[in-house]
Amino acid sequence: MNKVNTHIIIIGGMSCAGCAITVENTVKRLHGVEAAAVNFASGKLTVSYRPDSITLPDIQKAVHAAGYELILSTSKGEEADRLHYGRLKRQTALAWLLATPLLIIGMAYMHLPYACYIMMALALCIMLLCGYSFYINGIRHAMRGNADMDTLVALSTSIAFLFSLFNTVYPGFLSENGIAPPVYYESAGVIIAFVLLGKLLEERAKNSASSAIRGLMELQPRTACRIADGREEEVEPGALNANDIVLIRPGEKIPVDGLLQKGTSSVDENMLSGEAIPVEKNPGDKVWAGSINQKGAFTMLTTGAGEATMLGQIIRAVQEAQGSKAPVQRLADRISRVFVPVVALTAVLTFAVWMIVGGVSSFPHALLSAVSVLVIACPCALGLATPTALMVGMGKAAERHILIKNASALENLCKIDTLVMDKTGTLTEGVPKVVDSYWLSETDSFYLDILYTAEMKSEHPLSNAIIDWMKDSGASVIEPELFESITGHGVCITLNNNVYWAGNRAMLEKFHAHIPEAMTKQVERWGENGYSIVFYGNETALLAGIAVCDIVKPTSYATVKVLTRQGIDVHLLTGDSPQSAHNVAAALGITYVRAGVLPQEKENYIKALQATGKIVAMVGDGINDSQALARADVSVAMGKGTDIAMDVAMLTLMTSDPLLLPYAIRLSKQTVRLIRQNLFWAFIFNLAGIPLAAGVLYPAFGILLNPMIASAAMAFSSVAVVTNSLRLKFMN
């Protein structure tokens, strides 16, 4: 069986979804390529090929021949994206700086001396300095038979400018026939400014794709301490092999997957499980790359390195999930692929017909009608339809602390029928808090001071919950004779030759402390609720029990209720214990629950739902959610979660209030509805305006659309689109 390699490669030079289709088809046709998919949103090609039949440089040459660049170096690709985005920002700013006076003169001050020449200079600067890529790409695509928005922009602005230039230099050509020579410089300039603005909004969303991968890679430590022949040596994690012995010191990140060999410790696995409480590790236990050793040095036996680690698999899975998303197919581009040649052909036919039947004034009529067709078919309204609605929708979302990163999120969010939610930090606060306590002795200041001192000296995450709980108790720190932290058990302090301790059930058993019958039922109830229990006692007896848990957010219940009312199935997916997960689900009215899952299992859960035809949104806040977030149709991150989750996610709830979710879905429906309305009316305007501009009413009614009127009608269509988008501000 022939080996098949799969790579994800950055593409340079794409300007629209049509470009993505061209690159994809070019690569698919190559001998030795098994599969190819271009994600226009991320600007990447995912290609599977047989290395014995074709190489990456061969694919690169084919893509270059098609007019695009395949950037095999990730660092060079990121640098190219950064430079392109900066250049686009400068071009957009300059275009609007020049278009503003151009529009003002064209609309109100045409009587000024040399007004036409001033407008000509401003429009020419916009076209050459800001819009040159439209003409380069438009010509290139037209030569290959691919018409897109660039082609339409290049064609309409060129005709408008050249016709205006002719009338400026030779005004008598039309005036001798009783026709005032119009100019349309402002149309050419403003079209480019608006389209550049739309492309800038698009690039802003695309540039965020690679930051998620970089953030994941930063979880890997730069060095590892390998023990070989009894000596310690610093090496790169990539140099480690299976069965190497690695030393992990307190506070260090674990560089590779492996088995703990000697020593004990607690390890923060929040990046995998999403749980804030570190996991106690003993010899033989599994440890994961990217997790953090909290306390206690240990040695480990390497079982996986590089892409073979759990973290490496997460990185790879996020890359593939992002690459597997369908290209963002903007309706305006789809229309323009057919619309451009139709408009061009209509203009040519209009000119030809008028030259045949126009009589004495056939040439002026033919030229005016052909230009009217091209001017009225200008894509200004089409170019405004999506960006204006997005700007208003995103602005309104920002007012409610919802960050929307791209249009595909808006399009798909209103279609979802299934919402999968993480537990910790999403439906719950994500921080352990004391929820109950049971004291077997009087809670006098002496015992409170001892417990407060023990927890202040402890490094266990649960100690912070107890300290916060005791802040208003009046307890103070005292100086013990001895303090000892027992890994995996708890802490001990000695005062006046008496030992006091606080810890888990292992510590309880270590001191042979007995839980009285009066307290047994309470402890069982805590266990049933999934609470973590801290026992506190002395050498002879148990003094108290304290229940700690991650409490449910106040708005979580209302969120689930509203989502259910909207017809959305809510699923709870967590790496926490089944008992804790089912307790939270029962409290919130969630029917579908899956607990104890790892990142890969979360992604598989999403894929299984999608395989049944479900449109799935995933809500999470941790690195462990990044695979599932990338795989979901719509991904939502909580603002107080990790940067990785927020980078991968299409939407971020900046206040971490889950009740923003139903609002975001409703806002998505409103915004998408306006976008569709804008595109529909922009297209209908052209569908009705082009025949009118061509002069179909002239034989029967003597009505011939002047290019100036066509230009005004085009401007009206743009105003109508913007006005329709602004209605979103007043919707609830």
PDB file of N, CA and C in Angstrom, residues 53-106:
ATOM      1  N   SER A  53       5.019   9.758  -5.900  1.00  0.00           N
ATOM      2  CA  SER A  53       4.522  10.243  -7.190  1.00  0.00           C
ATOM      3  C   SER A  53       4.682  11.746  -7.360  1.00  0.00           C
ATOM      4  N   ILE A  54       4.646  12.496  -6.258  1.00  0.00           N
ATOM      5  CA  ILE A  54       4.714  13.960  -6.340  1.00  0.00           C
ATOM      6  C   ILE A  54       5.289  14.498  -5.041  1.00  0.00           C
ATOM      7  N   THR A  55       5.965  15.639  -5.113  1.00  0.00           N
ATOM      8  CA  THR A  55       6.555  16.262  -3.930  1.00  0.00           C
ATOM      9  C   THR A  55       5.910  17.618  -3.679  1.00  0.00           C
ATOM     10  N   LEU A  56       6.163  18.161  -2.498  1.00  0.00           N
ATOM     11  CA  LEU A  56       5.617  19.482  -2.172  1.00  0.00           C
ATOM     12  C   LEU A  56       6.135  20.568  -3.117  1.00  0.00           C
ATOM     13  N   PRO A  57       7.419  20.569  -3.488  1.00  0.00           N
ATOM     14  CA  PRO A  57       7.865  21.570  -4.478  1.00  0.00           C
ATOM     15  C   PRO A  57       7.133  21.464  -5.809  1.00  0.00           C
ATOM     16  N   ASP A  58       6.752  20.250  -6.217  1.00  0.00           N
ATOM     17  CA  ASP A  58       5.980  20.084  -7.454  1.00  0.00           C
ATOM     18  C   ASP A  58       4.609  20.751  -7.319  1.00  0.00           C
ATOM     19  N   ILE A  59       3.974  20.529  -6.171  1.00  0.00           N
ATOM     20  CA  ILE A  59       2.666  21.156  -5.928  1.00  0.00           C
ATOM     21  C   ILE A  59       2.821  22.671  -5.882  1.00  0.00           C
ATOM     22  N   GLN A  60       3.920  23.139  -5.267  1.00  0.00           N
ATOM     23  CA  GLN A  60       4.188  24.572  -5.181  1.00  0.00           C
ATOM     24  C   GLN A  60       4.313  25.194  -6.570  1.00  0.00           C
ATOM     25  N   LYS A  61       5.004  24.518  -7.487  1.00  0.00           N
ATOM     26  CA  LYS A  61       5.165  25.024  -8.853  1.00  0.00           C
ATOM     27  C   LYS A  61       3.824  25.118  -9.573  1.00  0.00           C
ATOM     28  N   ALA A  62       2.963  24.111  -9.380  1.00  0.00           N
ATOM     29  CA  ALA A  62       1.654  24.114 -10.039  1.00  0.00           C
ATOM     30  C   ALA A  62       0.792  25.263  -9.536  1.00  0.00           C
ATOM     31  N   VAL A  63       0.833  25.504  -8.238  1.00  0.00           N
ATOM     32  CA  VAL A  63       0.046  26.603  -7.663  1.00  0.00           C
ATOM     33  C   VAL A  63       0.592  27.944  -8.147  1.00  0.00           C
ATOM     34  N   HIS A  64       1.918  28.051  -8.228  1.00  0.00           N
ATOM     35  CA  HIS A  64       2.528  29.293  -8.723  1.00  0.00           C
ATOM     36  C   HIS A  64       2.122  29.564 -10.169  1.00  0.00           C
ATOM     37  N   ALA A  65       2.065  28.506 -10.982  1.00  0.00           N
ATOM     38  CA  ALA A  65       1.649  28.660 -12.379  1.00  0.00           C
ATOM     39  C   ALA A  65       0.208  29.141 -12.489  1.00  0.00           C
ATOM     40  N   ALA A  66      -0.603  28.836 -11.464  1.00  0.00           N
ATOM     41  CA  ALA A  66      -2.005  29.279 -11.459  1.00  0.00           C
ATOM     42  C   ALA A  66      -2.144  30.714 -10.965  1.00  0.00           C
ATOM     43  N   GLY A  67      -1.023  31.313 -10.520  1.00  0.00           N
ATOM     44  CA  GLY A  67      -1.056  32.715 -10.102  1.00  0.00           C
ATOM     45  C   GLY A  67      -1.053  32.934  -8.610  1.00  0.00           C
ATOM     46  N   TYR A  68      -0.751  31.910  -7.837  1.00  0.00           N
ATOM     47  CA  TYR A  68      -0.766  32.026  -6.380  1.00  0.00           C
ATOM     48  C   TYR A  68       0.539  31.470  -5.803  1.00  0.00           C
ATOM     49  N   GLU A  69       0.742  31.673  -4.504  1.00  0.00           N
ATOM     50  CA  GLU A  69       1.965  31.217  -3.855  1.00  0.00           C
ATOM     51  C   GLU A  69       1.636  30.169  -2.805  1.00  0.00           C
ATOM     52  N   LEU A  70       2.433  29.103  -2.789  1.00  0.00           N
ATOM     53  CA  LEU A  70       2.336  28.083  -1.749  1.00  0.00           C
ATOM     54  C   LEU A  70       3.561  28.260  -0.853  1.00  0.00           C
ATOM     55  N   ILE A  71       3.344  28.702   0.371  1.00  0.00           N
ATOM     56  CA  ILE A  71       4.446  29.057   1.263  1.00  0.00           C
ATOM     57  C   ILE A  71       4.713  27.874   2.186  1.00  0.00           C
ATOM     58  N   LEU A  72       5.775  27.141   1.896  1.00  0.00           N
ATOM     59  CA  LEU A  72       6.068  25.914   2.629  1.00  0.00           C
ATOM     60  C   LEU A  72       6.609  26.184   4.016  1.00  0.00           C
ATOM     61  N   SER A  73       7.221  27.345   4.229  1.00  0.00           N
ATOM     62  CA  SER A  73       7.745  27.707   5.544  1.00  0.00           C
ATOM     63  C   SER A  73       6.669  28.412   6.344  1.00  0.00           C
ATOM     64  N   THR A  74       6.331  27.870   7.516  1.00  0.00           N
ATOM     65  CA  THR A  74       5.286  28.464   8.360  1.00  0.00           C
ATOM     66  C   THR A  74       5.651  29.874   8.790  1.00  0.00           C
ATOM     67  N   SER A  75       6.925  30.082   9.169  1.00  0.00           N
ATOM     68  CA  SER A  75       7.352  31.404   9.642  1.00  0.00           C
ATOM     69  C   SER A  75       7.244  32.438   8.522  1.00  0.00           C
ATOM     70  N   LYS A  76       7.630  32.045   7.278  1.00  0.00           N
ATOM     71  CA  LYS A  76       7.524  32.963   6.150  1.00  0.00           C
ATOM     72  C   LYS A  76       6.066  33.263   5.827  1.00  0.00           C
ATOM     73  N   GLY A  77       5.203  32.258   5.969  1.00  0.00           N
ATOM     74  CA  GLY A  77       3.782  32.460   5.707  1.00  0.00           C
ATOM     75  C   GLY A  77       3.158  33.433   6.686  1.00  0.00           C
ATOM     76  N   GLU A  78       3.503  33.300   7.960  1.00  0.00           N
ATOM     77  CA  GLU A  78       2.972  34.200   8.978  1.00  0.00           C
ATOM     78  C   GLU A  78       3.465  35.626   8.762  1.00  0.00           C
ATOM     79  N   GLU A  79       4.729  35.751   8.347  1.00  0.00           N
ATOM     80  CA  GLU A  79       5.276  37.078   8.070  1.00  0.00           C
ATOM     81  C   GLU A  79       4.583  37.697   6.867  1.00  0.00           C
ATOM     82  N   ALA A  80       4.324  36.900   5.827  1.00  0.00           N
ATOM     83  CA  ALA A  80       3.630  37.402   4.643  1.00  0.00           C
ATOM     84  C   ALA A  80       2.212  37.858   4.987  1.00  0.00           C
ATOM     85  N   ASP A  81       1.508  37.082   5.827  1.00  0.00           N
ATOM     86  CA  ASP A  81       0.158  37.459   6.249  1.00  0.00           C
ATOM     87  C   ASP A  81       0.177  38.774   7.026  1.00  0.00           C
ATOM     88  N   ARG A  82       1.174  38.917   7.897  1.00  0.00           N
ATOM     89  CA  ARG A  82       1.269  40.131   8.705  1.00  0.00           C
ATOM     90  C   ARG A  82       1.517  41.353   7.828  1.00  0.00           C
ATOM     91  N   LEU A  83       2.430  41.222   6.851  1.00  0.00           N
ATOM     92  CA  LEU A  83       2.730  42.334   5.958  1.00  0.00           C
ATOM     93  C   LEU A  83       1.525  42.676   5.079  1.00  0.00           C
ATOM     94  N   HIS A  84       0.814  41.633   4.603  1.00  0.00           N
ATOM     95  CA  HIS A  84      -0.367  41.873   3.759  1.00  0.00           C
ATOM     96  C   HIS A  84      -1.454  42.613   4.534  1.00  0.00           C
ATOM     97  N   TYR A  85      -1.666  42.211   5.786  1.00  0.00           N
ATOM     98  CA  TYR A  85      -2.701  42.860   6.598  1.00  0.00           C
ATOM     99  C   TYR A  85      -2.339  44.323   6.862  1.00  0.00           C
ATOM    100  N   GLY A  86      -1.066  44.579   7.165  1.00  0.00           N
ATOM    101  CA  GLY A  86      -0.631  45.956   7.395  1.00  0.00           C
ATOM    102  C   GLY A  86      -0.782  46.808   6.146  1.00  0.00           C
ATOM    103  N   ARG A  87      -0.440  46.227   5.000  1.00  0.00           N
ATOM    104  CA  ARG A  87      -0.575  46.948   3.732  1.00  0.00           C
ATOM    105  C   ARG A  87      -2.038  47.250   3.435  1.00  0.00           C
ATOM    106  N   LEU A  88      -2.933  46.290   3.702  1.00  0.00           N
ATOM    107  CA  LEU A  88      -4.359  46.488   3.453  1.00  0.00           C
ATOM    108  C   LEU A  88      -4.924  47.588   4.342  1.00  0.00           C
ATOM    109  N   LYS A  89      -4.477  47.651   5.592  1.00  0.00           N
ATOM    110  CA  LYS A  89      -4.929  48.721   6.498  1.00  0.00           C
ATOM    111  C   LYS A  89      -4.515  50.084   5.963  1.00  0.00           C
ATOM    112  N   ARG A  90      -3.273  50.181   5.493  1.00  0.00           N
ATOM    113  CA  ARG A  90      -2.794  51.466   4.964  1.00  0.00           C
ATOM    114  C   ARG A  90      -3.538  51.848   3.685  1.00  0.00           C
ATOM    115  N   GLN A  91      -3.799  50.867   2.828  1.00  0.00           N
ATOM    116  CA  GLN A  91      -4.517  51.146   1.584  1.00  0.00           C
ATOM    117  C   GLN A  91      -5.943  51.607   1.861  1.00  0.00           C
ATOM    118  N   THR A  92      -6.603  50.964   2.821  1.00  0.00           N
ATOM    119  CA  THR A  92      -7.981  51.339   3.154  1.00  0.00           C
ATOM    120  C   THR A  92      -8.040  52.748   3.725  1.00  0.00           C
ATOM    121  N   ALA A  93      -7.113  53.055   4.632  1.00  0.00           N
ATOM    122  CA  ALA A  93      -7.090  54.393   5.231  1.00  0.00           C
ATOM    123  C   ALA A  93      -6.828  55.464   4.171  1.00  0.00           C
ATOM    124  N   LEU A  94      -5.871  55.210   3.284  1.00  0.00           N
ATOM    125  CA  LEU A  94      -5.558  56.181   2.232  1.00  0.00           C
ATOM    126  C   LEU A  94      -6.714  56.326   1.257  1.00  0.00           C
ATOM    127  N   ALA A  95      -7.367  55.208   0.929  1.00  0.00           N
ATOM    128  CA  ALA A  95      -8.498  55.260  -0.006  1.00  0.00           C
ATOM    129  C   ALA A  95      -9.606  56.149   0.525  1.00  0.00           C
ATOM    130  N   TRP A  96      -9.933  56.006   1.800  1.00  0.00           N
ATOM    131  CA  TRP A  96     -11.000  56.831   2.376  1.00  0.00           C
ATOM    132  C   TRP A  96     -10.555  58.286   2.555  1.00  0.00           C
ATOM    133  N   LEU A  97      -9.279  58.495   2.802  1.00  0.00           N
ATOM    134  CA  LEU A  97      -8.763  59.857   2.919  1.00  0.00           C
ATOM    135  C   LEU A  97      -8.917  60.608   1.603  1.00  0.00           C
ATOM    136  N   LEU A  98      -8.705  59.904   0.495  1.00  0.00           N
ATOM    137  CA  LEU A  98      -8.834  60.523  -0.827  1.00  0.00           C
ATOM    138  C   LEU A  98     -10.278  60.513  -1.331  1.00  0.00           C
ATOM    139  N   ALA A  99     -11.051  59.478  -0.961  1.00  0.00           N
ATOM    140  CA  ALA A  99     -12.419  59.354  -1.476  1.00  0.00           C
ATOM    141  C   ALA A  99     -13.356  60.385  -0.869  1.00  0.00           C
ATOM    142  N   THR A 100     -13.089  60.807   0.359  1.00  0.00           N
ATOM    143  CA  THR A 100     -13.988  61.765   1.019  1.00  0.00           C
ATOM    144  C   THR A 100     -14.061  63.089   0.273  1.00  0.00           C
ATOM    145  N   PRO A 101     -12.930  63.771  -0.006  1.00  0.00           N
ATOM    146  CA  PRO A 101     -13.049  65.015  -0.797  1.00  0.00           C
ATOM    147  C   PRO A 101     -13.540  64.760  -2.219  1.00  0.00           C
ATOM    148  N   LEU A 102     -13.197  63.599  -2.780  1.00  0.00           N
ATOM    149  CA  LEU A 102     -13.675  63.262  -4.123  1.00  0.00           C
ATOM    150  C   LEU A 102     -15.194  63.201  -4.154  1.00  0.00           C
ATOM    151  N   LEU A 103     -15.795  62.583  -3.154  1.00  0.00           N
ATOM    152  CA  LEU A 103     -17.245  62.458  -3.089  1.00  0.00           C
ATOM    153  C   LEU A 103     -17.903  63.811  -2.854  1.00  0.00           C
ATOM    154  N   ILE A 104     -17.296  64.620  -1.991  1.00  0.00           N
ATOM    155  CA  ILE A 104     -17.862  65.943  -1.684  1.00  0.00           C
ATOM    156  C   ILE A 104     -17.878  66.826  -2.934  1.00  0.00           C
ATOM    157  N   ILE A 105     -16.765  66.833  -3.681  1.00  0.00           N
ATOM    158  CA  ILE A 105     -16.700  67.652  -4.900  1.00  0.00           C
ATOM    159  C   ILE A 105     -17.695  67.144  -5.935  1.00  0.00           C
ATOM    160  N   GLY A 106     -17.750  65.820  -6.110  1.00  0.00           N
ATOM    161  CA  GLY A 106     -18.632  65.246  -7.113  1.00  0.00           C
ATOM    162  C   GLY A 106     -20.098  65.469  -6.832  1.00  0.00           C
TER     163      GLY A 106
END
